[in-house]
Amino acid sequence: MKKILAVLFDFDGTLVDSERYYMTCGVAAMTHFGISKSAATKFYQECISGVRSDLKKAIFNQHFPQLDYAAYDAMYQRFCDEWREAQPITAKPAANEVLHYLRDRGYKMALVTMSTYDEVQKVCTQTGVDFSVFDCYCGGAGCAAKPDPGVYLAAMQALGVTPEQTLVVEDSNVGALAAINAGATTVVVKDQSVLSPEVLAKANYVFEMNCLKKVKDLL
């Protein structure tokens, strides 16, 4: 591996266990409207994990044209609100350990996510993930959605590094492809997504679920 100067992290499913939570609520809402649990779970794992929220309607309409998306989304939001305390989002094992390890060794770090800044702050407060370690935040609705590489290239520019000097840690197909397309060394730590053959072939490293700690061994 070439000399790595910066490490860029996705958020949902990578540093926090939020994708599992969102999938649970989404699958429950879909089954409420008559879609089988197996079909809903497969859809979330293959098509929705890592996708920016404002793009999900079109994907739902493509795969389930019979589904009233507005009614589904209202039910989904209801489940999220009702279950937030009973099934709180938690930090991924070793998340802060890895972040502090990198900070203490002088790596530049960015959080690169499709979640808004306010959403990230809320979840960091809830889970205890140390947001202060990051040199910058890139993402939200003001950028092209992953798998477009623009958000990762913007983070690299903000940190003053090249793709060859950058390691990206992701969990989803769209996120991993964004990092790969940006030319970064790409690590995928499995979460809810069923990884595509393209990601499995092109990612530099693929770790099993909850193996975020193995990132330390690469640096």
XYZ file of C-alpha atoms in Angstrom:
219
model
C 0.000 0.000 0.000
C 1.208 3.510 -0.831
C 1.782 5.977 1.976
C -1.617 6.818 3.453
C -2.031 10.311 4.900
C -5.812 10.515 5.275
C -8.643 8.174 6.258
C -12.200 8.965 5.202
C -15.173 7.313 6.886
C -18.743 6.753 5.867
C -21.143 7.083 8.800
C -24.322 4.971 8.670
C -23.496 1.275 8.815
C -19.778 2.001 9.115
C -19.334 3.865 12.397
C -22.863 3.445 13.753
C -25.319 0.552 13.570
C -28.028 2.688 11.997
C -28.570 0.748 8.759
C -29.845 -2.230 10.764
C -32.265 0.074 12.577
C -33.501 1.764 9.395
C -33.904 -1.582 7.649
C -35.914 -3.004 10.553
C -38.291 -0.039 10.450
C -38.492 -0.086 6.653
C -39.175 -3.783 6.381
C -41.891 -3.522 9.052
C -43.541 -0.690 7.117
C -43.410 -2.636 3.837
C -44.923 -5.753 5.383
C -47.689 -3.556 6.814
C -48.650 -2.843 3.194
C -48.626 -6.475 2.128
C -45.071 -7.016 0.880
C -43.485 -10.205 2.226
C -40.766 -9.846 4.827
C -38.298 -11.822 2.680
C -38.913 -9.604 -0.377
C -38.682 -6.423 1.705
C -35.454 -7.536 3.403
C -33.863 -8.511 0.088
C -34.855 -5.142 -1.387
C -33.298 -3.223 1.490
C -30.090 -5.238 1.432
C -29.601 -5.037 -2.333
C -31.130 -1.700 -3.325
C -31.582 0.710 -0.411
C -28.661 0.456 2.031
C -26.456 3.515 1.673
C -28.827 5.347 -0.680
C -29.543 8.995 0.111
C -33.055 9.477 1.484
C -34.242 11.858 -1.240
C -33.477 9.244 -3.910
C -35.319 6.347 -2.312
C -38.784 7.164 -3.685
C -37.725 6.538 -7.283
C -36.149 3.204 -6.350
C -39.270 2.123 -4.455
C -41.474 3.108 -7.386
C -39.300 1.124 -9.782
C -39.425 -2.092 -7.757
C -42.846 -1.774 -6.101
C -45.054 0.412 -8.329
C -48.140 -0.830 -6.482
C -46.893 0.608 -3.181
C -48.206 4.010 -2.079
C -44.815 5.515 -1.233
C -46.230 8.430 0.775
C -48.210 6.039 2.980
C -45.196 3.755 3.330
C -42.919 6.643 4.272
C -45.368 7.911 6.896
C -45.504 4.438 8.451
C -41.720 4.125 8.282
C -41.249 7.471 10.065
C -43.799 6.413 12.677
C -41.879 3.214 13.418
C -38.599 5.133 13.602
C -40.087 7.560 16.129
C -41.755 4.830 18.200
C -38.771 2.485 18.319
C -35.997 5.037 18.775
C -35.889 4.587 22.555
C -36.696 0.875 22.631
C -34.134 0.020 19.932
C -31.554 2.820 20.058
C -28.852 3.172 17.441
C -25.451 2.198 18.844
C -21.844 2.781 17.834
C -20.096 0.034 15.892
C -17.713 -2.051 18.021
C -14.334 -0.302 18.339
C -15.504 2.821 16.469
C -13.948 5.317 18.887
C -10.948 3.065 19.429
C -10.153 3.193 15.714
C -10.858 6.924 15.412
C -8.649 7.817 18.363
C -5.897 5.491 17.144
C -5.790 7.323 13.822
C -6.010 10.771 15.387
C -3.175 10.032 17.796
C -0.965 8.954 14.895
C -1.557 12.113 12.936
C -3.798 10.892 10.126
C -6.109 13.444 8.569
C -9.729 12.341 8.838
C -13.023 13.254 7.243
C -16.581 12.054 7.694
C -18.133 11.570 4.254
C -21.819 10.747 4.385
C -25.152 11.343 2.689
C -26.638 12.178 6.102
C -27.052 15.842 6.957
C -24.808 17.540 9.489
C -27.687 17.818 11.980
C -28.511 14.112 11.598
C -24.892 13.175 12.183
C -24.641 15.363 15.274
C -27.813 13.848 16.707
C -26.653 10.268 16.211
C -23.130 11.018 17.485
C -24.637 12.440 20.668
C -26.834 9.351 21.047
C -24.108 6.794 20.334
C -21.043 8.528 21.792
C -19.087 8.494 18.520
C -16.447 11.220 18.865
C -17.198 13.686 16.070
C -14.384 16.004 17.228
C -11.692 13.783 15.680
C -12.700 14.721 12.119
C -10.949 17.502 10.275
C -13.954 18.001 8.017
C -17.464 16.800 7.205
C -18.565 16.341 3.602
C -22.017 15.301 2.460
C -25.676 15.944 2.994
C -28.047 16.948 0.223
C -25.731 19.575 -1.265
C -23.609 17.129 -3.241
C -24.086 14.423 -5.847
C -25.150 11.171 -4.225
C -22.866 8.178 -3.968
C -21.759 6.285 -6.125
C -20.730 9.585 -7.706
C -17.134 10.106 -6.474
C -17.536 13.868 -6.074
C -18.138 13.857 -2.337
C -14.949 11.853 -1.712
C -12.925 14.009 -4.094
C -14.220 17.107 -2.275
C -13.100 15.655 1.068
C -9.649 14.891 -0.327
C -9.348 18.436 -1.639
C -10.388 19.835 1.743
C -7.722 17.734 3.465
C -5.050 18.485 0.848
C -4.414 14.862 -0.136
C -4.516 12.830 -3.342
C -6.525 9.648 -3.947
C -3.272 7.668 -3.714
C -2.772 9.038 -0.193
C -6.323 8.245 0.915
C -7.972 5.247 2.560
C -11.775 5.100 2.580
C -13.857 2.933 4.924
C -17.350 2.084 3.671
C -20.108 -0.493 4.150
C -22.480 -0.206 1.175
C -22.328 -0.796 -2.551
C -22.970 2.821 -3.502
C -20.455 4.083 -0.954
C -17.747 1.640 -1.919
C -18.203 2.443 -5.612
C -17.895 6.163 -4.863
C -14.573 5.534 -3.135
C -13.362 3.187 -5.872
C -14.376 5.698 -8.563
C -12.481 8.397 -6.672
C -9.302 6.317 -6.892
C -8.876 5.761 -3.143
C -7.766 2.597 -1.406
C -11.146 1.169 -0.445
C -11.999 -0.894 2.625
C -15.484 -2.353 2.954
C -16.619 -3.520 6.376
C -19.760 -5.552 5.729
C -23.045 -4.432 7.240
C -26.584 -4.799 5.828
C -25.767 -4.527 2.118
C -25.390 -7.623 -0.003
C -22.177 -6.611 -1.742
C -22.240 -6.622 -5.528
C -19.741 -8.644 -7.602
C -18.248 -5.353 -8.808
C -17.538 -4.152 -5.263
C -16.142 -7.524 -4.213
C -13.830 -7.507 -7.241
C -12.657 -3.878 -7.009
C -12.456 -3.125 -3.280
C -8.947 -3.415 -1.882
C -10.108 -5.032 1.357
C -13.401 -6.593 2.467
C -13.876 -7.302 6.180
C -16.699 -9.153 7.881
C -19.379 -7.397 9.930
C -18.208 -5.675 13.111
C -14.535 -5.961 12.093
C -13.902 -2.214 11.953
C -10.981 -2.724 14.326
C -9.052 -4.454 11.530
C -8.592 -1.055 9.842
C -5.882 -0.377 12.429
C -3.862 -3.298 11.058
C -3.648 -1.639 7.642
C -1.969 1.540 8.897
